[in-house]
mmCIF file of C-alpha atoms in Angstrom:
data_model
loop_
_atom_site.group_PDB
_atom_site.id
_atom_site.type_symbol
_atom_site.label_atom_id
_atom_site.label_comp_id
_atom_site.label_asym_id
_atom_site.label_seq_id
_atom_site.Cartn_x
_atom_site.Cartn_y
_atom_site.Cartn_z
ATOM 1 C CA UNK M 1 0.000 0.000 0.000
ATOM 2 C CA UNK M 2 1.371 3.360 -1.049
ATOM 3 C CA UNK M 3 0.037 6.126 1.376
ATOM 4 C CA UNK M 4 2.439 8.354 1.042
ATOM 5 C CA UNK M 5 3.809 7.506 4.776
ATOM 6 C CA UNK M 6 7.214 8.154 5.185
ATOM 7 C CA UNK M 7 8.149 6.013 8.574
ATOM 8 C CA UNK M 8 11.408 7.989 9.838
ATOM 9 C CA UNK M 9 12.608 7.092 13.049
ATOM 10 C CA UNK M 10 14.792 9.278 14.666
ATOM 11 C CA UNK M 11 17.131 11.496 12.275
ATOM 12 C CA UNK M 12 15.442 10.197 9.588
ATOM 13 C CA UNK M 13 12.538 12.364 10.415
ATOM 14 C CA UNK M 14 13.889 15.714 11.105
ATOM 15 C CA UNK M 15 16.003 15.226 7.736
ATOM 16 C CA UNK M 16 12.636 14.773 5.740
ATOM 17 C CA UNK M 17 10.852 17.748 7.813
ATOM 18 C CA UNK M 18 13.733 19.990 6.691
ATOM 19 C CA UNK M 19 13.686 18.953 3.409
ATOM 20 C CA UNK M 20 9.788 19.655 3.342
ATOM 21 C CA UNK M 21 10.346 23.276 5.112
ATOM 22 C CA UNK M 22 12.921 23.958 2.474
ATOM 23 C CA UNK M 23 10.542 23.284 0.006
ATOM 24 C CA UNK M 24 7.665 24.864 1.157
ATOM 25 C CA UNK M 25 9.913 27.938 1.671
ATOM 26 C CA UNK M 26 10.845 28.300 -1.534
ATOM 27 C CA UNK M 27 7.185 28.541 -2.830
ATOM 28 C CA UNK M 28 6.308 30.415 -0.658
ATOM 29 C CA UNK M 29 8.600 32.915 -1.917
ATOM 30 C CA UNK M 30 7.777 32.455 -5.613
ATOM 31 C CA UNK M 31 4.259 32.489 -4.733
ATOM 32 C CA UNK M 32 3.204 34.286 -1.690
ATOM 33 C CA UNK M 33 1.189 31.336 -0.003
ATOM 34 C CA UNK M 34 0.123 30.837 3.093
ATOM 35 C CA UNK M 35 2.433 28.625 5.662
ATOM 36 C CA UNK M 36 1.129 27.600 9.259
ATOM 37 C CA UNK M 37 2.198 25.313 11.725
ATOM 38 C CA UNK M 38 0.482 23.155 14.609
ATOM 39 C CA UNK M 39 2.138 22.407 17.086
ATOM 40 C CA UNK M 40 0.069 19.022 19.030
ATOM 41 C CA UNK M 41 1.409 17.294 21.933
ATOM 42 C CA UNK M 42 0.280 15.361 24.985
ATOM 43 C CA UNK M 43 0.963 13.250 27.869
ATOM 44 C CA UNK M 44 -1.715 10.387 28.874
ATOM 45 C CA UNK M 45 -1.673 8.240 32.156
ATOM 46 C CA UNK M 46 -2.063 5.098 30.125
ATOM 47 C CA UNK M 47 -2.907 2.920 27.306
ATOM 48 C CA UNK M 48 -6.388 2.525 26.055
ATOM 49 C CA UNK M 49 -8.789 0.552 23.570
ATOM 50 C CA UNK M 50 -8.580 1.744 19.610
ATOM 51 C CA UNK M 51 -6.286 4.703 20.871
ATOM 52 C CA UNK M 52 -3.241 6.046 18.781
ATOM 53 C CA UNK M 53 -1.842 7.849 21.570
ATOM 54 C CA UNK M 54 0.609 5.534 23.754
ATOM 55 C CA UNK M 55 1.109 6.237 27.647
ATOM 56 C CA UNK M 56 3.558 9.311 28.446
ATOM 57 C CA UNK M 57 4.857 11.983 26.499
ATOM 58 C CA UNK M 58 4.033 11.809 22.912
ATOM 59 C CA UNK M 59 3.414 14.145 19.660
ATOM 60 C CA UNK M 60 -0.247 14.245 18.312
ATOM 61 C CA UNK M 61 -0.682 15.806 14.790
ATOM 62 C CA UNK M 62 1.616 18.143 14.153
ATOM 63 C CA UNK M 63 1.262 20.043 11.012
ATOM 64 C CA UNK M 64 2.820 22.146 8.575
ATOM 65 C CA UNK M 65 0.416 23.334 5.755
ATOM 66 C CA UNK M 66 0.973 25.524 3.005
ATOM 67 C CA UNK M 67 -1.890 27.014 0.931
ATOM 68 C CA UNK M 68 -3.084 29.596 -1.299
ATOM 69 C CA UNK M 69 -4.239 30.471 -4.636
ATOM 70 C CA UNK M 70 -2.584 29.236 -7.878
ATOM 71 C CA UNK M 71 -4.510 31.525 -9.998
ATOM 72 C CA UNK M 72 -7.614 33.086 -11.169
ATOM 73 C CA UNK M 73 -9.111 29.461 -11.226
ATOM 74 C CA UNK M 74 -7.240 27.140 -9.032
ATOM 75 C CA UNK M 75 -6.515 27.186 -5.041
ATOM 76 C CA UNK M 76 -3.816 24.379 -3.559
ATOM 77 C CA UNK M 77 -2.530 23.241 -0.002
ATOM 78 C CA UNK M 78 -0.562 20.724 1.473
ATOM 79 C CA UNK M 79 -0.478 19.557 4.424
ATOM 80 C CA UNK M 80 2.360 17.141 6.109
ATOM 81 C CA UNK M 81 1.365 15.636 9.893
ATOM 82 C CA UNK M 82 4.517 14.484 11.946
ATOM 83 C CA UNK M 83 3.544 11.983 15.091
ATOM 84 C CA UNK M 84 5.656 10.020 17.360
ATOM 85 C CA UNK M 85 5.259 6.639 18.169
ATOM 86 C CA UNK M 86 7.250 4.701 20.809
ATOM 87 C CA UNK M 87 10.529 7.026 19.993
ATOM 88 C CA UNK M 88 9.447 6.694 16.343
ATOM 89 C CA UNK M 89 8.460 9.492 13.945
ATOM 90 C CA UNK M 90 6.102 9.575 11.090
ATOM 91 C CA UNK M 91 5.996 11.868 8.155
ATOM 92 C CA UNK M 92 2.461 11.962 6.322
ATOM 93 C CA UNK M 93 1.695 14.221 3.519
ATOM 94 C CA UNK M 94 -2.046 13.964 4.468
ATOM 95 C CA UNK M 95 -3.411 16.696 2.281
ATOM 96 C CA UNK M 96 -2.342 17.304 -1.258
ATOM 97 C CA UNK M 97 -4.696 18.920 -3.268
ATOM 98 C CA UNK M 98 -6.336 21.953 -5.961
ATOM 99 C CA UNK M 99 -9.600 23.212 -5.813
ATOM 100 C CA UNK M 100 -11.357 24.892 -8.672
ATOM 101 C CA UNK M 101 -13.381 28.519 -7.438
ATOM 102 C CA UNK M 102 -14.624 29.370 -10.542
ATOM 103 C CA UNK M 103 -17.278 27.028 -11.776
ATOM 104 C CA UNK M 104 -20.867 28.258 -12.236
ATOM 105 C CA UNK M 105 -24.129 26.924 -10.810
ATOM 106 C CA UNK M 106 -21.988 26.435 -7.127
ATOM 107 C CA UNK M 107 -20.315 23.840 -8.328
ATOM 108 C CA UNK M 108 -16.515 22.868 -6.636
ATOM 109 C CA UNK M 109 -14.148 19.852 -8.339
ATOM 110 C CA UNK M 110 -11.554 19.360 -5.725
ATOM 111 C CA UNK M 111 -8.289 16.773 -6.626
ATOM 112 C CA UNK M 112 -5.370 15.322 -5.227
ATOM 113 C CA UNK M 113 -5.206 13.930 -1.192
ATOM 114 C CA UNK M 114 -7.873 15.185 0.981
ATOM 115 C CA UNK M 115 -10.004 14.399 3.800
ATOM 116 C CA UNK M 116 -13.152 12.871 3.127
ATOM 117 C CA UNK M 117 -16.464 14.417 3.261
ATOM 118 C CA UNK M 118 -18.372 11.694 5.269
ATOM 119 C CA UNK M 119 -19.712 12.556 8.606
ATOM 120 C CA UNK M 120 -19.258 15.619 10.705
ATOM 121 C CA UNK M 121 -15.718 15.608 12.528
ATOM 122 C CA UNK M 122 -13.659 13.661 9.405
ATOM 123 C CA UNK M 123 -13.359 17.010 6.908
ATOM 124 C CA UNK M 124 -12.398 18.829 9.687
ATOM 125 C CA UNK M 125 -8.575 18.694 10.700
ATOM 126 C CA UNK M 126 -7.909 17.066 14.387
ATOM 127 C CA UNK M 127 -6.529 20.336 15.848
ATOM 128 C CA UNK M 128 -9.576 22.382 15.445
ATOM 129 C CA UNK M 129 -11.725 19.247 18.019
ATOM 130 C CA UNK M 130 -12.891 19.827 21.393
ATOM 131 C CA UNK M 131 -11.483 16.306 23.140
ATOM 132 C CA UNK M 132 -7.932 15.384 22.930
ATOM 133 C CA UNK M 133 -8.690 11.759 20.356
ATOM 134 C CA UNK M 134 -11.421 11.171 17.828
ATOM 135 C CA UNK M 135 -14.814 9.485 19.205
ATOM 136 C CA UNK M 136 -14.431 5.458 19.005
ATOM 137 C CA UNK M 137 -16.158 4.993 16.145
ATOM 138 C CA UNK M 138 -13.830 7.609 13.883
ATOM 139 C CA UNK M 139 -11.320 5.198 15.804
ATOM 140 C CA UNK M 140 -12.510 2.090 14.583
ATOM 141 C CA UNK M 141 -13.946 2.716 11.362
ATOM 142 C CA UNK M 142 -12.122 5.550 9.583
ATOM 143 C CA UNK M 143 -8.320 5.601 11.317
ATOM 144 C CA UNK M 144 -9.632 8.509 12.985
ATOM 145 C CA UNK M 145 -10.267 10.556 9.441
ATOM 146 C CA UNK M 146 -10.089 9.336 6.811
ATOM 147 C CA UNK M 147 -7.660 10.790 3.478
ATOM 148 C CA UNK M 148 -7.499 9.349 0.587
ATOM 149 C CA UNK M 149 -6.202 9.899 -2.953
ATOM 150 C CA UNK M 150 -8.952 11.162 -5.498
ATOM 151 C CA UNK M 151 -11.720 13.315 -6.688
ATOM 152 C CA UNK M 152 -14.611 15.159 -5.110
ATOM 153 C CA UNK M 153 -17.439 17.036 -6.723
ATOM 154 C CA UNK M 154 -19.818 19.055 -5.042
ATOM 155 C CA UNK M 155 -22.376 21.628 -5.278
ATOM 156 C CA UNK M 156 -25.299 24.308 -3.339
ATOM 157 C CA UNK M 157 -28.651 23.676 -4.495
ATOM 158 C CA UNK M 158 -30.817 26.773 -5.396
ATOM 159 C CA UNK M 159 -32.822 26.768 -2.427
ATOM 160 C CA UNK M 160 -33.641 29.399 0.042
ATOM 161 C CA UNK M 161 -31.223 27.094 3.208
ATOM 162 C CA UNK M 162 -28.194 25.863 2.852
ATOM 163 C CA UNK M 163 -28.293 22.511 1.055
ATOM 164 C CA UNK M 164 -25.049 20.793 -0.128
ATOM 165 C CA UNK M 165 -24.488 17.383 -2.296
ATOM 166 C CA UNK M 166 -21.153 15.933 -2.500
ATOM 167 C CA UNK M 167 -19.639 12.548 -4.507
ATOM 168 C CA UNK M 168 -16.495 11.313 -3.935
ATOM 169 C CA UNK M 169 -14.225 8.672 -5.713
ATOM 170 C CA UNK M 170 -11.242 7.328 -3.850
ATOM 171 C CA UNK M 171 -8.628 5.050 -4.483
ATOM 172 C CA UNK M 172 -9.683 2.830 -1.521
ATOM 173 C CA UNK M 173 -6.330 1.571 0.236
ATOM 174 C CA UNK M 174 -6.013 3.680 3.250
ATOM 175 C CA UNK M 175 -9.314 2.826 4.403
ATOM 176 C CA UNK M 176 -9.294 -0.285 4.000
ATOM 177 C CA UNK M 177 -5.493 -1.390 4.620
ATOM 178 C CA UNK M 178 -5.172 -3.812 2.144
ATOM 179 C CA UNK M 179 -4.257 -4.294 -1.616
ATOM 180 C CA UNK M 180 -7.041 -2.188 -4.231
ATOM 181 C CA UNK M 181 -7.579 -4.541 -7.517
ATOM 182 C CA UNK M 182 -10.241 -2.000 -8.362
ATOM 183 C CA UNK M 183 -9.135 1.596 -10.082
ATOM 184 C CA UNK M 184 -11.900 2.898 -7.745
ATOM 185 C CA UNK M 185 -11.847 1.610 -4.242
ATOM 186 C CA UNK M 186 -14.196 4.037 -2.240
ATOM 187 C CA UNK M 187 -16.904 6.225 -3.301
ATOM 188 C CA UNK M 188 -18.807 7.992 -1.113
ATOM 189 C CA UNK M 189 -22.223 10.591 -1.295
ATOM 190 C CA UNK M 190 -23.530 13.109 1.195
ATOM 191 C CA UNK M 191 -26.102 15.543 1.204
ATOM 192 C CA UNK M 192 -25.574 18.211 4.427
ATOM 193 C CA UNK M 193 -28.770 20.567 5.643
ATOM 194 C CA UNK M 194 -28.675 23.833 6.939
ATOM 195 C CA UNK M 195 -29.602 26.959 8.312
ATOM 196 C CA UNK M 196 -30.435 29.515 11.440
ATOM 197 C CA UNK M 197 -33.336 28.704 14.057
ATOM 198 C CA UNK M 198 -32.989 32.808 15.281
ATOM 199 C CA UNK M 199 -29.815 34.813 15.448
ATOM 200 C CA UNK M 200 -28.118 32.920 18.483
ATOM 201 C CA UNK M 201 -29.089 29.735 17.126
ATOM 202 C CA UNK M 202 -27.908 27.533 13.841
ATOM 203 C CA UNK M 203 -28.066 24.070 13.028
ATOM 204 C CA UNK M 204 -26.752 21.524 10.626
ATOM 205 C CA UNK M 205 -27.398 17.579 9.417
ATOM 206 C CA UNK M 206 -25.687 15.594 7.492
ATOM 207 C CA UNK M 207 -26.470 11.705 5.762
ATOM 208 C CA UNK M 208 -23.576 10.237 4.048
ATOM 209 C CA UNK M 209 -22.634 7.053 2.549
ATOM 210 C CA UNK M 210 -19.474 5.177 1.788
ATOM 211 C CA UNK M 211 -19.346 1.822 -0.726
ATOM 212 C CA UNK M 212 -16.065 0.127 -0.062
ATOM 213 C CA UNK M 213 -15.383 -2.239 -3.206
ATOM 214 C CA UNK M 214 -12.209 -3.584 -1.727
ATOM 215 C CA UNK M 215 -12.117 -6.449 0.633
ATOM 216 C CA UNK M 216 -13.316 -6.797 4.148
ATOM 217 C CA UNK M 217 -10.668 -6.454 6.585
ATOM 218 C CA UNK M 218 -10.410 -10.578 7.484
ATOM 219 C CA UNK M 219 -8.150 -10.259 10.444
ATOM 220 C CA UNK M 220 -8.487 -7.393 12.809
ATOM 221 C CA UNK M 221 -5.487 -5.579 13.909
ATOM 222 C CA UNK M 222 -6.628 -5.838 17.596
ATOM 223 C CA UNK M 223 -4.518 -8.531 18.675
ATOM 224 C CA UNK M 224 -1.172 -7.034 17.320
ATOM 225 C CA UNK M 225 -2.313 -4.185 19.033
ATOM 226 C CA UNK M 226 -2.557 -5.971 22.219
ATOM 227 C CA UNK M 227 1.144 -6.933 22.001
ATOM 228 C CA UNK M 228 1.898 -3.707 21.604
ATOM 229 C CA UNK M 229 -0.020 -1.757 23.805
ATOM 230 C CA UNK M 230 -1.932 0.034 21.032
ATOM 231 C CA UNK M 231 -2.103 0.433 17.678
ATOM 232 C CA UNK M 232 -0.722 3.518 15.314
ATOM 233 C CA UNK M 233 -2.276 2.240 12.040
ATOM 234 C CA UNK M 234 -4.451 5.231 10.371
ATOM 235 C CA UNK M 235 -5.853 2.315 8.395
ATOM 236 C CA UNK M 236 -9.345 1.546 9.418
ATOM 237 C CA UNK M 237 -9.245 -1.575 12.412
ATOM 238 C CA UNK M 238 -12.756 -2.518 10.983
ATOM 239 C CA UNK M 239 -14.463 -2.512 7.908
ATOM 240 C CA UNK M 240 -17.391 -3.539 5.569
ATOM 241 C CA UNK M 241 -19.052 -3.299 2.181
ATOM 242 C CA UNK M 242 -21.833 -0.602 3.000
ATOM 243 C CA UNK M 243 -21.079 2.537 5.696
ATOM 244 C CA UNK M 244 -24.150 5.057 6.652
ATOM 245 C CA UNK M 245 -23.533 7.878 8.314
ATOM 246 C CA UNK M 246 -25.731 10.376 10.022
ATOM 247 C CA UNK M 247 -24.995 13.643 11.792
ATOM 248 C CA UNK M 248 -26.370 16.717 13.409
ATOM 249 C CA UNK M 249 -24.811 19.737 15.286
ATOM 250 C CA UNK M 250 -26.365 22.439 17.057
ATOM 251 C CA UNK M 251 -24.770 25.519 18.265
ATOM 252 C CA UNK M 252 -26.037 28.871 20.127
ATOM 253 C CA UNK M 253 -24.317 31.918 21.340
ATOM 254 C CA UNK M 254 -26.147 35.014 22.475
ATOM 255 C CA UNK M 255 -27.058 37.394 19.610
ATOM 256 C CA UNK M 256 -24.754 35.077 17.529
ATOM 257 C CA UNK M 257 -21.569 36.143 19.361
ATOM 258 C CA UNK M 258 -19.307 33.223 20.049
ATOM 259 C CA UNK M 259 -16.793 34.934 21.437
ATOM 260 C CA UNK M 260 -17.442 34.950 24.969
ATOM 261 C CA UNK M 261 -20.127 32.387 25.438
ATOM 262 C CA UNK M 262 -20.874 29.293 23.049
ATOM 263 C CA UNK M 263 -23.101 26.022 23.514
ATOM 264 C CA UNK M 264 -22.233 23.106 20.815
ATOM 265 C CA UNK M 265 -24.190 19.899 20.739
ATOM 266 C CA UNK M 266 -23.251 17.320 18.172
ATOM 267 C CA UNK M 267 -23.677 13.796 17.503
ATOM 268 C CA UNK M 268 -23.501 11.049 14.991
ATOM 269 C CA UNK M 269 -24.719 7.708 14.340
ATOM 270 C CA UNK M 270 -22.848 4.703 11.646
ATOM 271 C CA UNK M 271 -24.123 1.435 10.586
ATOM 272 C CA UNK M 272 -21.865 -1.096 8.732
ATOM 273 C CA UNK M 273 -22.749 -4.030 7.137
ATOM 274 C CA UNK M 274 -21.768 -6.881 4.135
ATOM 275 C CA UNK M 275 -18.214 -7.121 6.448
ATOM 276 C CA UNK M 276 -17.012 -10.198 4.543
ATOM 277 C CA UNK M 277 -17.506 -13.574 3.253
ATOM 278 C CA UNK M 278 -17.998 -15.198 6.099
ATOM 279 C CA UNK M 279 -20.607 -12.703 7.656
ATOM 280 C CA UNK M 280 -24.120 -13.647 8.131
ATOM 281 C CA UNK M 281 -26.779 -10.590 7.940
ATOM 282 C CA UNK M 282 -26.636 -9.806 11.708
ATOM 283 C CA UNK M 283 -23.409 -9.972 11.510
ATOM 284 C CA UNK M 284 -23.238 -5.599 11.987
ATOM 285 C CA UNK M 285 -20.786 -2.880 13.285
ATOM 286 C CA UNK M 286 -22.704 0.072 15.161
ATOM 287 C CA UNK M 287 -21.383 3.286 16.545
ATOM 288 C CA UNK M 288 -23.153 6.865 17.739
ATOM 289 C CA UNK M 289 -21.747 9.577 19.733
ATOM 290 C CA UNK M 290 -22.975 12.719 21.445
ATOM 291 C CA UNK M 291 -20.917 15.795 23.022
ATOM 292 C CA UNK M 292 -21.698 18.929 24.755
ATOM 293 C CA UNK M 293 -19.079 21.416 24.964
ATOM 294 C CA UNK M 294 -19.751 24.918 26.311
ATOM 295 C CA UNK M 295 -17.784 28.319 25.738
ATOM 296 C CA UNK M 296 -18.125 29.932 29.088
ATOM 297 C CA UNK M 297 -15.751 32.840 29.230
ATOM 298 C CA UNK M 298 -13.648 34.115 26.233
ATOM 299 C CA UNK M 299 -10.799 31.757 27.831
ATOM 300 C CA UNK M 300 -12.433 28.583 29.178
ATOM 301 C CA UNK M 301 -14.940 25.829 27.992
ATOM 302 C CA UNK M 302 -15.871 22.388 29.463
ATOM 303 C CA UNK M 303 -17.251 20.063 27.433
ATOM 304 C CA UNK M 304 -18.731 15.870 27.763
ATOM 305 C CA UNK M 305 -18.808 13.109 25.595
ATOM 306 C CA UNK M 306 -20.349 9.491 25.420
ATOM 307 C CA UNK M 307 -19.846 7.180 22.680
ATOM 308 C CA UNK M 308 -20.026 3.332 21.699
ATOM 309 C CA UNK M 309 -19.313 0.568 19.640
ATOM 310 C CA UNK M 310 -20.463 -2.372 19.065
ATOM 311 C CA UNK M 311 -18.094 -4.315 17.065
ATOM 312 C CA UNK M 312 -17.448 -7.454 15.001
ATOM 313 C CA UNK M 313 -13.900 -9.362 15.169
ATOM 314 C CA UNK M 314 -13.456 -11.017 12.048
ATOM 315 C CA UNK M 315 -11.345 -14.441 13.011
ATOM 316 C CA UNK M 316 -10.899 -16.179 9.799
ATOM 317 C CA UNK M 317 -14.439 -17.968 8.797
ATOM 318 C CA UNK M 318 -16.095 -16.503 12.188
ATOM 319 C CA UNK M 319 -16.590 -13.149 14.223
ATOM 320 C CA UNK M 320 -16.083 -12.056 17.826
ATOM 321 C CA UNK M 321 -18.211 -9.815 19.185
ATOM 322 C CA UNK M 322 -16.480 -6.643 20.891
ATOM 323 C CA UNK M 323 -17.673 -3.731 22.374
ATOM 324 C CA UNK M 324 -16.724 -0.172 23.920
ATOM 325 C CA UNK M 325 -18.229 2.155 25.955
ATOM 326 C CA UNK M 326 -16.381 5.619 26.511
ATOM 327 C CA UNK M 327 -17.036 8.879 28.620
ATOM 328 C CA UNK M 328 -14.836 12.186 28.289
ATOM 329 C CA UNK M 329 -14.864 14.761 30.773
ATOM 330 C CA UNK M 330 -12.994 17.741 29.574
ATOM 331 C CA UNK M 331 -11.262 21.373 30.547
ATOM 332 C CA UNK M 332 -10.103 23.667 27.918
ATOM 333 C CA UNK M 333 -7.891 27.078 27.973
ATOM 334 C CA UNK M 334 -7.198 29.350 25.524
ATOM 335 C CA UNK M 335 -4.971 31.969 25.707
ATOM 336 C CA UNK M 336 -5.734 33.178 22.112
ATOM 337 C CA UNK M 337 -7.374 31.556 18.850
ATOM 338 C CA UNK M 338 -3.895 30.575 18.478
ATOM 339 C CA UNK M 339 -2.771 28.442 21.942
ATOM 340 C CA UNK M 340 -4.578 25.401 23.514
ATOM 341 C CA UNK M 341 -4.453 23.574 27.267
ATOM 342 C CA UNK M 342 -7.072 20.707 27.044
ATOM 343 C CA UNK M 343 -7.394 18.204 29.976
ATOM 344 C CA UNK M 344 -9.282 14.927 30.103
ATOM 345 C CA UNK M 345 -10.515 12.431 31.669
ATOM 346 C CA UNK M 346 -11.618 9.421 29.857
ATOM 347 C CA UNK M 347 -13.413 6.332 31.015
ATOM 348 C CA UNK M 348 -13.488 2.889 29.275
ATOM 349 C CA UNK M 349 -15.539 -0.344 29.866
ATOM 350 C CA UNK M 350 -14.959 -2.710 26.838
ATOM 351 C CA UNK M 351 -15.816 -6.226 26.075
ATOM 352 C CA UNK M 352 -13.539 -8.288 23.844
ATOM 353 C CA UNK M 353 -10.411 -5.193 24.316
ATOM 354 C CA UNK M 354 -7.378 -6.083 26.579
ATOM 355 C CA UNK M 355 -6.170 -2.504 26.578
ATOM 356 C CA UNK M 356 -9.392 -0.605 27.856
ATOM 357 C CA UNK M 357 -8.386 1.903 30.638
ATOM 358 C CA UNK M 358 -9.183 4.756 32.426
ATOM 359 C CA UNK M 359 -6.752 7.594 31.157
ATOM 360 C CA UNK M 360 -5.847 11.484 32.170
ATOM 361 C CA UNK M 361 -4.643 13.578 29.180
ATOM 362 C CA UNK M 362 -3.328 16.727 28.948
ATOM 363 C CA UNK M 363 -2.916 18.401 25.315
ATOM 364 C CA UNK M 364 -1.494 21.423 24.172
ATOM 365 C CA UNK M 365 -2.576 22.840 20.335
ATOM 366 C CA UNK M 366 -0.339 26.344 19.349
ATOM 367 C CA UNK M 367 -1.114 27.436 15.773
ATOM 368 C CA UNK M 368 1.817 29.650 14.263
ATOM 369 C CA UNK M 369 1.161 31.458 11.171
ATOM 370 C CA UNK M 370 -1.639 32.047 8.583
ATOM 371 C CA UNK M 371 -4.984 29.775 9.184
ATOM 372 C CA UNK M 372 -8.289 30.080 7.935
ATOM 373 C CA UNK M 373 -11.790 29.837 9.960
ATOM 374 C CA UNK M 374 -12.969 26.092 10.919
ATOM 375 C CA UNK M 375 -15.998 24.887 8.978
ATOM 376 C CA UNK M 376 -19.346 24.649 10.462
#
């Protein structure tokens, strides 16, 4: 499988980074982009089911992005993510990518690597989230988002709310970890809803769906991971033929002023199915979420999460059932737009997972540079 991944332990890595800033600094020169950096690290107390961050010190996604406008017609960025991993370092170019902005009737063709459009939290990059990891089932079924190599093309309906349709085609691999024989891997469609209930209050839905033509995952990576302590893969641990997808978010500030005080309430819901040869039809994997995080000075927000999954083990010509049940309790500081202090708490009670622990995180996010607003 060809991601991209460049696995550079030690000097390795800070060779490639340099090689990347040297590159990136000599378009921005000839070009005037945009360059930013995020700067993502943590410590956690201790292991824990479907989690890539290891006990102790560790790096979460750091990023250096470059962006901007080719031309009258075109907008670019890219977007590298170092992370450590048991003293080793990854380089990822995770986003690589042109958009067109000048296509009638709302229409948008983006190309390249990018971040898929399904659910809420995936199209949104892992530094801009209220809780220090993705929700399990981003964990489980996506490799916490999900990037891939291909083609998106979307489009606004003429209608008086906001009403998006999306299709994507994908090569397929680094979802579902193993070999593509088709040219076309992955496709996925949404359709996102959405609009203002007053002036402090806006909401927004979303259905998606996902066809993965590759095969199931047969083995899952669960057991290696138990040898290890966790796993680091960004490859999906669990997979299947059909993925839905639903997902709402509600958020109110008084008189639409989220500066000082902010309510968000979001949740989503997947369904798998068709996970393999060997899978009968109640053979399923199921996953939801639901957060509330609240703004409640300029400086401070609190926020709670539950989520589950209920999962399917695939062990050669049979399935184990596993499950995972996980609360977040967390404490957030800003200094500016720019710095981040998050602590958590997180609570686990799993069936089926060796790993599944009570943890304490604390995360820092510092954004140097350009960087445009977060989405919706």
């Amino acid at each position: 499988m060809n991601t991209g991944r460049i696995h550079a332990p030690g000097i390795g890595a800070s060779v490639a980074l340099a090689l990347v800033m040297s590159m990136t600094a000599e378009s921005a020169h000839a070009e005037n982009p945009e360059l930013s950096f995020v700067l993502d690290g943590f410590f956690k107390s201790e292991d824990s089911a479907l989690s890539e961050q290891g006990k102790g010190f560790g790096l979460g996604h750091t990023e250096l992005s470059l962006s901007g406008a080719v031309d009258d017609l075109f907008s670019g960025r890219l977007t590298t993510v170092l992370e450590s991993h048991e003293g080793d370092t990854e380089l990822d170019i995770e986003e690589a990518f042109f958009d067109t902005v000048a296509l009638p009737y709302g229409l948008g063709i983006r190309a390249g690597r990018f971040l898929s459009q399904v659910g809420y939290l995936n199209s949104r990059h892992t530094h801009a989230d209220s809780f220090t990891e993705r929700p399990a089932l981003y964990r489980a079924f996506l490799g916490s988002h999900y990037f891939d190599d291909g083609v998106r093309l979307a489009g606004l309906m003429p209608v008086p709310f906001f009403w998006q349709l999306g299709v994507e085609a994908f090569n397929g691999t680094a979802l579902a970890g193993g070999e593509a024989d088709p040219a076309i891997g992955v496709f996925t469609l949404k359709s996102t809803w959405g609009g203002d209930l007053s002036d402090a209050s806006s909401w927004q839905a979303g259905v998606s769906y996902l066809r993965n033509r590759l095969d199931a995952v047969q083995e899952v990576v669960e057991e290696d991971a138990d040898e290890d302590g966790h796993d680091h893969s960004h490859d999906a641990a669990y997979s299947g033929e059909n993925m839905y997808l639903l997902d709402f978010v509600w958020k109110w500030a008084p008189q639409g002023n989220a500066r000082n005080s902010q309510l968000t309430l979001s949740g989503e819901y997947l369904y798998v199915d068709e996970l393999g040869d060997f899978a009968q039809d109640s053979d399923v994997h199921k996953g939801w979420y639901a957060s509330s995080v609240y703004r409640f000075h300029s400086q401070w927000s609190a926020g709670i999460r539950y989520g589950e999954v209920n999962l399917k083990a695939a062990h050669g010509d049979h399935f184990h059932d596993q499950s995972l049940r996980e609360t977040e309790v967390m404490l957030g500081w800003m200094r500016s737009h720019f710095s981040q202090l998050r602590l958590q708490y997180t609570l686990q009670d799993a069936e089926g997972f060796e790993d599944a622990n009570d943890t304490l995180s604390l995360q820092y996010v510092m954004t140097l540079g350009a960087h445009g607003a977060h989405e919706f």
